């Protein structure tokens, strides 16, 4: 079940490209900002990729975990003066715990009800942030969140931040690949396609789902912590349901359940949204229609399409 | 295990009601350790329902299932599997999207112990465990003759081989008791002969088998004991020779279902 040689080469080329890319765009604050946002969305999309790709469930509450990661990271660094990196880890763990807690009731139900529970969760988190003014400052938000400090190094510029985000994307991808090729990943996929059969084969469906939700929300929280220190100020309107829907769209467009899918989906949509700004009021129409067309003609996302192309080519080679 | 011939599982007064329908009523039978015990009866007699109760899918309305000295009624399916009872399904249950090997590997997880963090960090212990999962799965596939198919998408296996993969998957959980639900369904003559061979080899490994089967030649050939069900009730039990000549069985089952004789 190891990587094929071709997969290794493609991975290395993409990785090398990601490392040198900002050198060409260093002068453009605009593009560096887009890259960094895309990077944070990549991690967020990986978070939903676990729930949708490995369990077949749809969550529109990922913004809730993202917000938990962002606010706790901000609180720990500013309020308690903890260094950014341990704070980020603690915030991600807190998000993971929230995911497991939400999973306790949510994993007992499926389908539409699961979607509703996650939607409600996202709204509850947003409303708590909005109204718990002593801690979150309500609509004013938390401002002047300090940039991450790594020893003597202050990660302040967009250029430097790019590499911080890239590092965490790689961590996210390595974990995703490692989970997929482990007993946990197989248990999730078996539960996704045949929960009862998996149960009879010795897989505990509840713990399998809770582990999935835990990992998923850990990475949503991680993305939140990165976002908070990158933007420097956070407020409740950044964490509404639109964000959760964006994450879902990125997951589906990229190709759920795969490793490259979230990278492709998040990057494509961050840039698409940005470029469509030029058409102003037609933006939502084009964006919406584009998503619908992708869902109709590429039900397994861009990765699904690439795989189909690859299969066609390789079957021609055989002939 | 130790005393060959003692009962491995004792089904006592088992009954289940689905709404107003009494699907199984007061069925009792004992299965001796190391034996092949067949459950036969016309469609709708309650055979699969009994297997579903033993494997924890259905909770009986009444009665006990004593396995290894304790009542396992109420245990969820994955716990029943952990206790050493594995099964195959009448309607094949393949984990779609997983390879043949991965399908069987899933069944090994119940015998593993490495935690999530070690798995993600790929500690030496986790790597060893993963390798042993794969090795044992290949061993189970080799047993049913599917080792060379291990990297195929399991959905692409021909029907008969899917059934064999299910047997490999059940064996991979290291059961003491194996429940086979119509293993020969959809198999051709050659495959059925092959299957008889496997079931005998499974018994030689010391695994007790409960078999639901419509192929009477197969049942008569390999069973040590047969329990006959009709409309959710037990109507006869005994060794094959006795069952073949039991007038109640002939009337209720063989007599009305000529096709099976």
JSON list of C-alpha atoms in Angstrom, two decimals, chain A residues 37-128:
[
{"chain": "A", "resi": 37, "resn": "UNK", "atom": "CA", "xyz": [-5.53, 32.48, 2.59]},
{"chain": "A", "resi": 38, "resn": "UNK", "atom": "CA", "xyz": [-5.57, 29.58, 0.16]},
{"chain": "A", "resi": 39, "resn": "UNK", "atom": "CA", "xyz": [-3.15, 27.77, 2.46]},
{"chain": "A", "resi": 40, "resn": "UNK", "atom": "CA", "xyz": [-5.40, 28.24, 5.48]},
{"chain": "A", "resi": 41, "resn": "UNK", "atom": "CA", "xyz": [-8.39, 27.07, 3.43]},
{"chain": "A", "resi": 42, "resn": "UNK", "atom": "CA", "xyz": [-6.43, 23.99, 2.33]},
{"chain": "A", "resi": 43, "resn": "UNK", "atom": "CA", "xyz": [-6.07, 22.94, 5.98]},
{"chain": "A", "resi": 44, "resn": "UNK", "atom": "CA", "xyz": [-9.77, 23.69, 6.59]},
{"chain": "A", "resi": 45, "resn": "UNK", "atom": "CA", "xyz": [-10.75, 21.63, 3.59]},
{"chain": "A", "resi": 46, "resn": "UNK", "atom": "CA", "xyz": [-8.66, 18.71, 4.87]},
{"chain": "A", "resi": 47, "resn": "UNK", "atom": "CA", "xyz": [-10.70, 18.96, 8.04]},
{"chain": "A", "resi": 48, "resn": "UNK", "atom": "CA", "xyz": [-13.98, 18.41, 6.20]},
{"chain": "A", "resi": 49, "resn": "UNK", "atom": "CA", "xyz": [-12.31, 15.87, 3.93]},
{"chain": "A", "resi": 50, "resn": "UNK", "atom": "CA", "xyz": [-12.18, 13.49, 6.92]},
{"chain": "A", "resi": 51, "resn": "UNK", "atom": "CA", "xyz": [-15.87, 13.78, 7.68]},
{"chain": "A", "resi": 52, "resn": "UNK", "atom": "CA", "xyz": [-17.12, 13.72, 4.10]},
{"chain": "A", "resi": 53, "resn": "UNK", "atom": "CA", "xyz": [-14.43, 11.67, 2.42]},
{"chain": "A", "resi": 54, "resn": "UNK", "atom": "CA", "xyz": [-13.98, 9.03, 5.11]},
{"chain": "A", "resi": 55, "resn": "UNK", "atom": "CA", "xyz": [-17.43, 8.85, 6.69]},
{"chain": "A", "resi": 56, "resn": "UNK", "atom": "CA", "xyz": [-19.64, 10.15, 3.88]},
{"chain": "A", "resi": 57, "resn": "UNK", "atom": "CA", "xyz": [-21.22, 12.76, 6.15]},
{"chain": "A", "resi": 58, "resn": "UNK", "atom": "CA", "xyz": [-21.76, 16.44, 5.39]},
{"chain": "A", "resi": 59, "resn": "UNK", "atom": "CA", "xyz": [-20.92, 19.07, 7.99]},
{"chain": "A", "resi": 60, "resn": "UNK", "atom": "CA", "xyz": [-21.78, 22.73, 7.63]},
{"chain": "A", "resi": 61, "resn": "UNK", "atom": "CA", "xyz": [-20.40, 23.56, 11.03]},
{"chain": "A", "resi": 62, "resn": "UNK", "atom": "CA", "xyz": [-16.67, 23.58, 10.33]},
{"chain": "A", "resi": 63, "resn": "UNK", "atom": "CA", "xyz": [-16.59, 27.35, 10.86]},
{"chain": "A", "resi": 64, "resn": "UNK", "atom": "CA", "xyz": [-17.41, 26.63, 14.51]},
{"chain": "A", "resi": 65, "resn": "UNK", "atom": "CA", "xyz": [-14.22, 24.63, 15.05]},
{"chain": "A", "resi": 66, "resn": "UNK", "atom": "CA", "xyz": [-12.26, 27.19, 13.02]},
{"chain": "A", "resi": 67, "resn": "UNK", "atom": "CA", "xyz": [-13.58, 29.90, 15.36]},
{"chain": "A", "resi": 68, "resn": "UNK", "atom": "CA", "xyz": [-12.73, 27.88, 18.48]},
{"chain": "A", "resi": 69, "resn": "UNK", "atom": "CA", "xyz": [-9.15, 27.51, 17.22]},
{"chain": "A", "resi": 70, "resn": "UNK", "atom": "CA", "xyz": [-8.90, 31.21, 16.36]},
{"chain": "A", "resi": 71, "resn": "UNK", "atom": "CA", "xyz": [-10.32, 32.60, 19.62]},
{"chain": "A", "resi": 72, "resn": "UNK", "atom": "CA", "xyz": [-8.48, 30.19, 21.91]},
{"chain": "A", "resi": 73, "resn": "UNK", "atom": "CA", "xyz": [-5.18, 30.85, 20.16]},
{"chain": "A", "resi": 74, "resn": "UNK", "atom": "CA", "xyz": [-5.76, 34.58, 20.49]},
{"chain": "A", "resi": 75, "resn": "UNK", "atom": "CA", "xyz": [-6.83, 34.21, 24.13]},
{"chain": "A", "resi": 76, "resn": "UNK", "atom": "CA", "xyz": [-3.88, 32.06, 25.14]},
{"chain": "A", "resi": 77, "resn": "UNK", "atom": "CA", "xyz": [-1.26, 34.25, 23.45]},
{"chain": "A", "resi": 78, "resn": "UNK", "atom": "CA", "xyz": [-2.73, 37.62, 24.45]},
{"chain": "A", "resi": 79, "resn": "UNK", "atom": "CA", "xyz": [-4.47, 36.85, 27.72]},
{"chain": "A", "resi": 80, "resn": "UNK", "atom": "CA", "xyz": [-2.07, 34.35, 29.22]},
{"chain": "A", "resi": 81, "resn": "UNK", "atom": "CA", "xyz": [1.07, 35.29, 27.33]},
{"chain": "A", "resi": 82, "resn": "UNK", "atom": "CA", "xyz": [1.70, 31.74, 26.18]},
{"chain": "A", "resi": 83, "resn": "UNK", "atom": "CA", "xyz": [4.01, 31.33, 23.18]},
{"chain": "A", "resi": 84, "resn": "UNK", "atom": "CA", "xyz": [2.17, 31.02, 19.90]},
{"chain": "A", "resi": 85, "resn": "UNK", "atom": "CA", "xyz": [3.09, 27.44, 19.06]},
{"chain": "A", "resi": 86, "resn": "UNK", "atom": "CA", "xyz": [2.02, 25.73, 22.29]},
{"chain": "A", "resi": 87, "resn": "UNK", "atom": "CA", "xyz": [-1.06, 27.98, 22.21]},
{"chain": "A", "resi": 88, "resn": "UNK", "atom": "CA", "xyz": [-1.84, 26.80, 18.69]},
{"chain": "A", "resi": 89, "resn": "UNK", "atom": "CA", "xyz": [-1.50, 23.18, 19.79]},
{"chain": "A", "resi": 90, "resn": "UNK", "atom": "CA", "xyz": [-3.74, 23.69, 22.82]},
{"chain": "A", "resi": 91, "resn": "UNK", "atom": "CA", "xyz": [-6.34, 25.51, 20.74]},
{"chain": "A", "resi": 92, "resn": "UNK", "atom": "CA", "xyz": [-6.35, 22.69, 18.18]},
{"chain": "A", "resi": 93, "resn": "UNK", "atom": "CA", "xyz": [-6.77, 20.13, 20.95]},
{"chain": "A", "resi": 94, "resn": "UNK", "atom": "CA", "xyz": [-9.66, 22.19, 22.36]},
{"chain": "A", "resi": 95, "resn": "UNK", "atom": "CA", "xyz": [-11.30, 22.19, 18.92]},
{"chain": "A", "resi": 96, "resn": "UNK", "atom": "CA", "xyz": [-10.73, 18.42, 18.70]},
{"chain": "A", "resi": 97, "resn": "UNK", "atom": "CA", "xyz": [-12.44, 17.94, 22.08]},
{"chain": "A", "resi": 98, "resn": "UNK", "atom": "CA", "xyz": [-15.37, 20.06, 20.91]},
{"chain": "A", "resi": 99, "resn": "UNK", "atom": "CA", "xyz": [-15.56, 17.83, 17.84]},
{"chain": "A", "resi": 100, "resn": "UNK", "atom": "CA", "xyz": [-15.66, 14.68, 19.95]},
{"chain": "A", "resi": 101, "resn": "UNK", "atom": "CA", "xyz": [-18.32, 16.20, 22.24]},
{"chain": "A", "resi": 102, "resn": "UNK", "atom": "CA", "xyz": [-20.46, 17.20, 19.28]},
{"chain": "A", "resi": 103, "resn": "UNK", "atom": "CA", "xyz": [-19.85, 13.74, 17.82]},
{"chain": "A", "resi": 104, "resn": "UNK", "atom": "CA", "xyz": [-21.34, 11.97, 20.84]},
{"chain": "A", "resi": 105, "resn": "UNK", "atom": "CA", "xyz": [-24.90, 12.90, 19.89]},
{"chain": "A", "resi": 106, "resn": "UNK", "atom": "CA", "xyz": [-24.24, 13.56, 16.18]},
{"chain": "A", "resi": 107, "resn": "UNK", "atom": "CA", "xyz": [-22.68, 10.18, 15.38]},
{"chain": "A", "resi": 108, "resn": "UNK", "atom": "CA", "xyz": [-25.81, 8.36, 16.46]},
{"chain": "A", "resi": 109, "resn": "UNK", "atom": "CA", "xyz": [-27.73, 9.90, 13.62]},
{"chain": "A", "resi": 110, "resn": "UNK", "atom": "CA", "xyz": [-26.97, 10.23, 9.95]},
{"chain": "A", "resi": 111, "resn": "UNK", "atom": "CA", "xyz": [-27.86, 12.04, 6.78]},
{"chain": "A", "resi": 112, "resn": "UNK", "atom": "CA", "xyz": [-29.89, 15.21, 6.94]},
{"chain": "A", "resi": 113, "resn": "UNK", "atom": "CA", "xyz": [-30.07, 15.28, 10.73]},
{"chain": "A", "resi": 114, "resn": "UNK", "atom": "CA", "xyz": [-26.30, 15.22, 10.96]},
{"chain": "A", "resi": 115, "resn": "UNK", "atom": "CA", "xyz": [-26.14, 18.23, 8.63]},
{"chain": "A", "resi": 116, "resn": "UNK", "atom": "CA", "xyz": [-28.64, 20.06, 10.82]},
{"chain": "A", "resi": 117, "resn": "UNK", "atom": "CA", "xyz": [-26.75, 19.32, 14.04]},
{"chain": "A", "resi": 118, "resn": "UNK", "atom": "CA", "xyz": [-23.51, 20.66, 12.54]},
{"chain": "A", "resi": 119, "resn": "UNK", "atom": "CA", "xyz": [-25.30, 23.73, 11.21]},
{"chain": "A", "resi": 120, "resn": "UNK", "atom": "CA", "xyz": [-26.73, 24.37, 14.67]},
{"chain": "A", "resi": 121, "resn": "UNK", "atom": "CA", "xyz": [-23.31, 23.86, 16.25]},
{"chain": "A", "resi": 122, "resn": "UNK", "atom": "CA", "xyz": [-21.69, 26.44, 13.97]},
{"chain": "A", "resi": 123, "resn": "UNK", "atom": "CA", "xyz": [-24.41, 28.95, 14.80]},
{"chain": "A", "resi": 124, "resn": "UNK", "atom": "CA", "xyz": [-24.16, 28.26, 18.54]},
{"chain": "A", "resi": 125, "resn": "UNK", "atom": "CA", "xyz": [-20.42, 28.93, 18.49]},
{"chain": "A", "resi": 126, "resn": "UNK", "atom": "CA", "xyz": [-20.94, 32.13, 16.53]},
{"chain": "A", "resi": 127, "resn": "UNK", "atom": "CA", "xyz": [-23.67, 33.33, 18.89]},
{"chain": "A", "resi": 128, "resn": "UNK", "atom": "CA", "xyz": [-21.55, 32.56, 21.95]}
]
